[in-house]
Amino acid sequence: MEKIEYAAMDVSYILDSLNEQQRNAVASPAQSLLVLAGAGSGKTRVLVHRIAWLLQAEHVSPFSVLAVTFTNKAAREMRGRIEELMEQSFGGMWVGTFHGLAHRLLRSHWQEAGLPEDFHILDADDQLRLIKRINRTLQIDEERWPAKQCQWYINSQKDEGLRADNIEHFDDDYTRTMLDIYKAYEEACDRGGMIDFGEILLRAHELWLKNPQILQHYQQRFQYVLVDEFQDTNTIQYAWLRVLAGAGNQLMVVGDDDQSIYGWRGARIENIQQFGSDFPDSDIVRLEQNYRSTSNILNAANKLIAHNQGRLGKNLWTDGAEGELISLYEAFNEQDEARFIVDRLQDWLNGGNRRSDAAILYRSNAQSRELEEALLRVGMPYRIYGGHRFYERLEIKNALSYLRLLVNRHDDTAVERIINVPTRGIGGKTIDTIRQVAREHNCSLWQACVEAVNQTLLSSRASNAVLAFLQLIDEMSKACEPLELHEKAAYIVKHSGLVQHHEKEGGEKARARIENLEELITATSSFDDPGMDEEEIDVSASTFLAAFLDQASLDAGDTQAEESEDAVQLMTLHSAKGLEFQLVFLTGLEEGLFPHKMSMDNLAGLEEERRLCYVGITRAKNKLYMSYAESRRMHGDVNLCRPSRFIKEVPNELVEEVRLKTTINRSHMPSRGGVALGHKSAHGAEVPETQISLGQRVAHGKFGEGVVLNYEGQGSNARVQVNFDAVGSKWLVMSYAKLEVLG
Ligand code: ATP
Ligand code: MG
């Protein structure tokens, strides 16, 4: 008796902080359980409390628990939350990602998995290099069958659990070629004892199928299997789970069909529906109360997602506060958008909030640059989550290396980076020889290339390739000399072959890389245009390029905020899954950007975009800003943008528009949105007199009338960009320009 009471008291803390539905899920006696619930309803919380419940109330050994989630960070957090709840640590419990857990299995059973003991993992870059080598041996036409495409093919097959021998086909050219490569690749991996990411999952699955005694061992061990973010499991992951749980183990999966956002990577939303038929005795628990967001935010999310068809259907409510309206900002352009966000962030931080409680979310990686620059400008620490900062990205570093060589041929790092990117037949051996020459002559790699060619130190093929590289850079340099900075960048992006290089790769990542390259042109064009007409400061084109490159390295070298430092969080919507923040900025809500143009014209793609938007909105606890730009520089051009359809799908009554043109006026808010049209007083100090706002018509003594497009800096450094009717766009220094405000 006493013992029971002790136990009851002991576990109450696990259930007390849960609602009834959550408690039902946590203490469920069901063999298999699907928790299907919308964002912020406590799915992850239920999973954590369920584990605590098993350990504490059902006296399950931590050794019998296997918990799977989507990212390593989420796994670490999950373990942390269990240990915090129970105030002790559980070493024997397996908590990890599918890849992490499968890898662990293979390490323990390398022999049975047909691997050498010292097998090693091929990362995506290694994998690509290997496929290229294979394609060369097989004499595959790289133009016709780019290695990246082959890589994508192989990985998708593995995600579906298919080996080359299992693939049925009609003997068409494409499949036959891909299969030849796939087979040769499998052999090469086996010979070298290497496994790629997809192989980790596939092998671990096969390990169980081929070794019933091992499977049995793990089935007996992992009596309790729990999976978070179940809606994003792919075929092979689901198969792996089913096999493990098959023998009547307890399986609990939690997920939200409305948050399935990895369809493009093979995730199958159908696994949720499938679950009921694969585990006929399963219980379904629905959680309907949202604890995360204010009701305005939650209603906005609910209304938006209602536009999708074929949902499993949910009814999410909250008894929390209504909260503030969602603020919608129509920015003049992307710079204005970034500036607006930083201003609002600063206000919010002045209110005593922590930076890490705020997140800026975007659809596409390339959008981060403008935001990063705006944050850097005010010195606000930020952290880019699950991605590199703009100037550290591989494709950007490559493009910058070309630009660097224009300025300085003896930049060895730049030569190292791009001598064979895109591939031009300069192999590792040749590069070794060139390094050797450089060492012997104590000269730069560039000079060593010249030396090596002149002294015929290389095979004639290699020598031709190196010569072609030298000529390419020289030609580029010549062609670029008279060009403006952004034209130089555009020229380099075009003629370096970098875009084609990534086009061949295919897939989402390659698309992002190409977008980033185009974004680089945009970056240079806004850096461009000193337009100091009034003072005629003479900056030569090459000095200007050097200045830009310095700025880029400074930006890149400026390390991300320390892990421990309080920093604003920047991330793509995809990386934001499962997280929550007090304040969220959802940016770039424009047709073509979000929803992304690649996914807009088919229903499935569009619905996945809408789910992504739903994920974005539901990250916010207290305050949500949505923004879009009337015009955005994309791919180097200024595009006029239409607001995203997702904005219209959020009911008007939940939204308050922050209108730039009305919020800026003469006397209010001198710190944002407007620049003082000052004049020097008798004492030489700035006396702000009038405010000038974006979109305003002004007149200039020499250039005539125009519209204010942009501004930057403050006080005597303030500059405005005016699009003059007669002479086009110019940057002018405010204190000299003597602009007259019209109308
Ligand atoms: P997502 O779909 O975004 O992954 P989720 O369903 O996993 O969301 P959680 O992250 O578990 O939701 O919970 C959302 C927030 O609500 C968390 O801050 C969590 O602590 C809180 N929460 C959940 N349930 C309760 C509850 N019963 N009482 C108080 N707070 C709760
Ligand atoms: Mg969650």
PDB file of C-alpha atoms in Angstrom, residues 564-704:
ATOM      1  CA  SER A 564      27.063  30.828 -25.602  1.00  0.00           C
ATOM      2  CA  GLU A 565      26.570  34.428 -26.675  1.00  0.00           C
ATOM      3  CA  ASP A 566      23.051  35.758 -26.748  1.00  0.00           C
ATOM      4  CA  ALA A 567      22.338  36.152 -30.453  1.00  0.00           C
ATOM      5  CA  VAL A 568      19.443  36.684 -32.829  1.00  0.00           C
ATOM      6  CA  GLN A 569      18.638  33.476 -34.693  1.00  0.00           C
ATOM      7  CA  LEU A 570      18.577  33.445 -38.486  1.00  0.00           C
ATOM      8  CA  MET A 571      17.458  30.371 -40.340  1.00  0.00           C
ATOM      9  CA  THR A 572      15.521  28.980 -43.231  1.00  0.00           C
ATOM     10  CA  LEU A 573      11.979  27.902 -42.569  1.00  0.00           C
ATOM     11  CA  HIS A 574      13.095  24.312 -43.002  1.00  0.00           C
ATOM     12  CA  SER A 575      15.566  24.549 -40.149  1.00  0.00           C
ATOM     13  CA  ALA A 576      12.995  26.171 -37.874  1.00  0.00           C
ATOM     14  CA  LYS A 577      10.974  23.000 -37.518  1.00  0.00           C
ATOM     15  CA  GLY A 578      10.181  22.082 -33.909  1.00  0.00           C
ATOM     16  CA  LEU A 579      11.606  25.325 -32.474  1.00  0.00           C
ATOM     17  CA  GLU A 580       9.818  28.255 -30.842  1.00  0.00           C
ATOM     18  CA  PHE A 581      10.605  31.931 -30.252  1.00  0.00           C
ATOM     19  CA  GLN A 582       8.954  34.876 -28.542  1.00  0.00           C
ATOM     20  CA  LEU A 583       9.378  37.065 -31.585  1.00  0.00           C
ATOM     21  CA  VAL A 584       9.411  35.881 -35.189  1.00  0.00           C
ATOM     22  CA  PHE A 585       9.974  37.737 -38.436  1.00  0.00           C
ATOM     23  CA  LEU A 586       8.645  35.899 -41.454  1.00  0.00           C
ATOM     24  CA  THR A 587      10.298  37.599 -44.394  1.00  0.00           C
ATOM     25  CA  GLY A 588      10.132  37.739 -48.159  1.00  0.00           C
ATOM     26  CA  LEU A 589       6.470  36.862 -48.494  1.00  0.00           C
ATOM     27  CA  GLU A 590       6.371  37.385 -52.219  1.00  0.00           C
ATOM     28  CA  GLU A 591       4.998  35.298 -55.033  1.00  0.00           C
ATOM     29  CA  GLY A 592       7.873  33.418 -56.599  1.00  0.00           C
ATOM     30  CA  LEU A 593      10.012  33.598 -53.499  1.00  0.00           C
ATOM     31  CA  PHE A 594       7.524  32.188 -51.030  1.00  0.00           C
ATOM     32  CA  PRO A 595       5.773  30.228 -52.430  1.00  0.00           C
ATOM     33  CA  HIS A 596       8.942  29.477 -54.325  1.00  0.00           C
ATOM     34  CA  LYS A 597       8.642  29.684 -58.073  1.00  0.00           C
ATOM     35  CA  MET A 598       9.845  26.112 -58.517  1.00  0.00           C
ATOM     36  CA  SER A 599       6.957  24.770 -56.454  1.00  0.00           C
ATOM     37  CA  MET A 600       4.205  27.173 -57.420  1.00  0.00           C
ATOM     38  CA  ASP A 601       2.806  25.540 -60.490  1.00  0.00           C
ATOM     39  CA  ASN A 602       1.840  22.188 -59.100  1.00  0.00           C
ATOM     40  CA  LEU A 603      -0.627  21.593 -56.334  1.00  0.00           C
ATOM     41  CA  ALA A 604       1.579  19.266 -54.296  1.00  0.00           C
ATOM     42  CA  GLY A 605       4.450  21.720 -54.417  1.00  0.00           C
ATOM     43  CA  LEU A 606       2.246  24.641 -53.496  1.00  0.00           C
ATOM     44  CA  GLU A 607       0.717  22.782 -50.574  1.00  0.00           C
ATOM     45  CA  GLU A 608       4.169  21.905 -49.265  1.00  0.00           C
ATOM     46  CA  GLU A 609       5.044  25.614 -49.458  1.00  0.00           C
ATOM     47  CA  ARG A 610       1.898  26.414 -47.528  1.00  0.00           C
ATOM     48  CA  ARG A 611       2.836  23.893 -44.858  1.00  0.00           C
ATOM     49  CA  LEU A 612       6.203  25.572 -44.670  1.00  0.00           C
ATOM     50  CA  CYS A 613       4.440  28.882 -44.084  1.00  0.00           C
ATOM     51  CA  TYR A 614       2.344  27.208 -41.415  1.00  0.00           C
ATOM     52  CA  VAL A 615       5.534  25.993 -39.747  1.00  0.00           C
ATOM     53  CA  GLY A 616       6.886  29.545 -39.908  1.00  0.00           C
ATOM     54  CA  ILE A 617       3.846  31.233 -38.373  1.00  0.00           C
ATOM     55  CA  THR A 618       3.544  28.670 -35.606  1.00  0.00           C
ATOM     56  CA  ARG A 619       7.132  29.235 -34.418  1.00  0.00           C
ATOM     57  CA  ALA A 620       5.994  32.521 -32.857  1.00  0.00           C
ATOM     58  CA  LYS A 621       4.872  32.661 -29.276  1.00  0.00           C
ATOM     59  CA  ASN A 622       4.021  36.318 -28.736  1.00  0.00           C
ATOM     60  CA  LYS A 623       4.647  38.429 -31.738  1.00  0.00           C
ATOM     61  CA  LEU A 624       4.805  37.794 -35.438  1.00  0.00           C
ATOM     62  CA  TYR A 625       5.930  40.153 -38.170  1.00  0.00           C
ATOM     63  CA  MET A 626       5.369  39.290 -41.785  1.00  0.00           C
ATOM     64  CA  SER A 627       7.079  41.295 -44.455  1.00  0.00           C
ATOM     65  CA  TYR A 628       7.475  41.551 -48.179  1.00  0.00           C
ATOM     66  CA  ALA A 629       9.207  43.933 -50.489  1.00  0.00           C
ATOM     67  CA  GLU A 630       7.579  45.855 -53.309  1.00  0.00           C
ATOM     68  CA  SER A 631      10.718  45.398 -55.273  1.00  0.00           C
ATOM     69  CA  ARG A 632      13.529  42.997 -54.673  1.00  0.00           C
ATOM     70  CA  ARG A 633      16.832  42.705 -56.352  1.00  0.00           C
ATOM     71  CA  MET A 634      16.992  39.123 -57.467  1.00  0.00           C
ATOM     72  CA  HIS A 635      19.582  37.666 -59.758  1.00  0.00           C
ATOM     73  CA  GLY A 636      21.009  41.117 -60.109  1.00  0.00           C
ATOM     74  CA  ASP A 637      17.815  42.661 -61.501  1.00  0.00           C
ATOM     75  CA  VAL A 638      15.260  44.670 -59.655  1.00  0.00           C
ATOM     76  CA  ASN A 639      11.954  42.848 -59.797  1.00  0.00           C
ATOM     77  CA  LEU A 640       8.614  44.237 -58.887  1.00  0.00           C
ATOM     78  CA  CYS A 641       7.039  41.755 -56.520  1.00  0.00           C
ATOM     79  CA  ARG A 642       3.508  40.747 -55.814  1.00  0.00           C
ATOM     80  CA  PRO A 643       2.683  39.942 -52.212  1.00  0.00           C
ATOM     81  CA  SER A 644       2.502  36.251 -51.487  1.00  0.00           C
ATOM     82  CA  ARG A 645      -0.888  34.586 -51.701  1.00  0.00           C
ATOM     83  CA  PHE A 646      -0.198  33.356 -48.169  1.00  0.00           C
ATOM     84  CA  ILE A 647      -0.632  36.902 -46.873  1.00  0.00           C
ATOM     85  CA  LYS A 648      -4.114  37.041 -48.317  1.00  0.00           C
ATOM     86  CA  GLU A 649      -4.925  33.692 -46.774  1.00  0.00           C
ATOM     87  CA  VAL A 650      -4.489  35.157 -43.316  1.00  0.00           C
ATOM     88  CA  PRO A 651      -7.718  36.971 -42.359  1.00  0.00           C
ATOM     89  CA  ASN A 652      -7.523  40.767 -42.434  1.00  0.00           C
ATOM     90  CA  GLU A 653      -8.843  41.208 -38.944  1.00  0.00           C
ATOM     91  CA  LEU A 654      -5.761  39.476 -37.535  1.00  0.00           C
ATOM     92  CA  VAL A 655      -3.346  41.746 -39.318  1.00  0.00           C
ATOM     93  CA  GLU A 656      -2.246  45.297 -38.823  1.00  0.00           C
ATOM     94  CA  GLU A 657      -0.394  46.889 -41.672  1.00  0.00           C
ATOM     95  CA  VAL A 658       2.641  48.899 -40.825  1.00  0.00           C
ATOM     96  CA  ARG A 659       2.703  51.401 -43.598  1.00  0.00           C
ATOM     97  CA  LEU A 660       5.997  52.985 -44.183  1.00  0.00           C
ATOM     98  CA  LYS A 661       4.642  55.890 -46.107  1.00  0.00           C
ATOM     99  CA  THR A 662       2.293  56.820 -43.335  1.00  0.00           C
ATOM    100  CA  THR A 663       4.405  55.904 -40.347  1.00  0.00           C
ATOM    101  CA  ILE A 664       7.205  58.142 -41.421  1.00  0.00           C
ATOM    102  CA  ASN A 665       6.386  61.732 -41.166  1.00  0.00           C
ATOM    103  CA  ARG A 666       8.121  64.931 -40.436  1.00  0.00           C
ATOM    104  CA  SER A 667       8.237  64.970 -36.725  1.00  0.00           C
ATOM    105  CA  HIS A 668       7.942  61.346 -35.666  1.00  0.00           C
ATOM    106  CA  MET A 669      10.511  58.630 -35.595  1.00  0.00           C
ATOM    107  CA  PRO A 670      13.513  60.534 -36.829  1.00  0.00           C
ATOM    108  CA  SER A 671      15.636  57.463 -36.258  1.00  0.00           C
ATOM    109  CA  ARG A 672      14.045  55.258 -38.843  1.00  0.00           C
ATOM    110  CA  GLY A 673      12.696  55.445 -42.301  1.00  0.00           C
ATOM    111  CA  GLY A 674      13.694  59.007 -42.797  1.00  0.00           C
ATOM    112  CA  VAL A 675      16.846  61.015 -43.180  1.00  0.00           C
ATOM    113  CA  ALA A 676      17.229  64.528 -41.971  1.00  0.00           C
ATOM    114  CA  LEU A 677      17.533  67.035 -44.720  1.00  0.00           C
ATOM    115  CA  GLY A 678      19.987  69.044 -42.757  1.00  0.00           C
ATOM    116  CA  HIS A 679      21.855  72.201 -43.325  1.00  0.00           C
ATOM    117  CA  LYS A 680      24.900  73.520 -41.550  1.00  0.00           C
ATOM    118  CA  SER A 681      24.126  75.981 -38.859  1.00  0.00           C
ATOM    119  CA  ALA A 682      26.355  78.870 -38.066  1.00  0.00           C
ATOM    120  CA  HIS A 683      28.284  76.609 -35.683  1.00  0.00           C
ATOM    121  CA  GLY A 684      28.785  73.924 -38.256  1.00  0.00           C
ATOM    122  CA  ALA A 685      26.474  71.472 -36.499  1.00  0.00           C
ATOM    123  CA  GLU A 686      23.797  69.478 -38.223  1.00  0.00           C
ATOM    124  CA  VAL A 687      20.406  70.939 -37.836  1.00  0.00           C
ATOM    125  CA  PRO A 688      17.737  68.557 -38.977  1.00  0.00           C
ATOM    126  CA  GLU A 689      15.037  70.448 -40.650  1.00  0.00           C
ATOM    127  CA  THR A 690      12.904  68.231 -42.763  1.00  0.00           C
ATOM    128  CA  GLN A 691      12.557  64.501 -43.071  1.00  0.00           C
ATOM    129  CA  ILE A 692      12.825  62.815 -46.358  1.00  0.00           C
ATOM    130  CA  SER A 693      11.126  59.511 -46.894  1.00  0.00           C
ATOM    131  CA  LEU A 694      11.393  56.688 -49.322  1.00  0.00           C
ATOM    132  CA  GLY A 695       9.192  57.136 -52.330  1.00  0.00           C
ATOM    133  CA  GLN A 696       9.154  60.903 -51.926  1.00  0.00           C
ATOM    134  CA  ARG A 697       9.645  63.222 -54.888  1.00  0.00           C
ATOM    135  CA  VAL A 698      12.565  65.580 -54.646  1.00  0.00           C
ATOM    136  CA  ALA A 699      14.345  68.044 -56.889  1.00  0.00           C
ATOM    137  CA  HIS A 700      18.069  68.515 -57.359  1.00  0.00           C
ATOM    138  CA  GLY A 701      19.776  71.564 -58.843  1.00  0.00           C
ATOM    139  CA  LYS A 702      21.630  69.638 -61.531  1.00  0.00           C
ATOM    140  CA  PHE A 703      19.730  66.372 -62.053  1.00  0.00           C
ATOM    141  CA  GLY A 704      16.174  67.643 -61.879  1.00  0.00           C
TER     142      GLY A 704
END
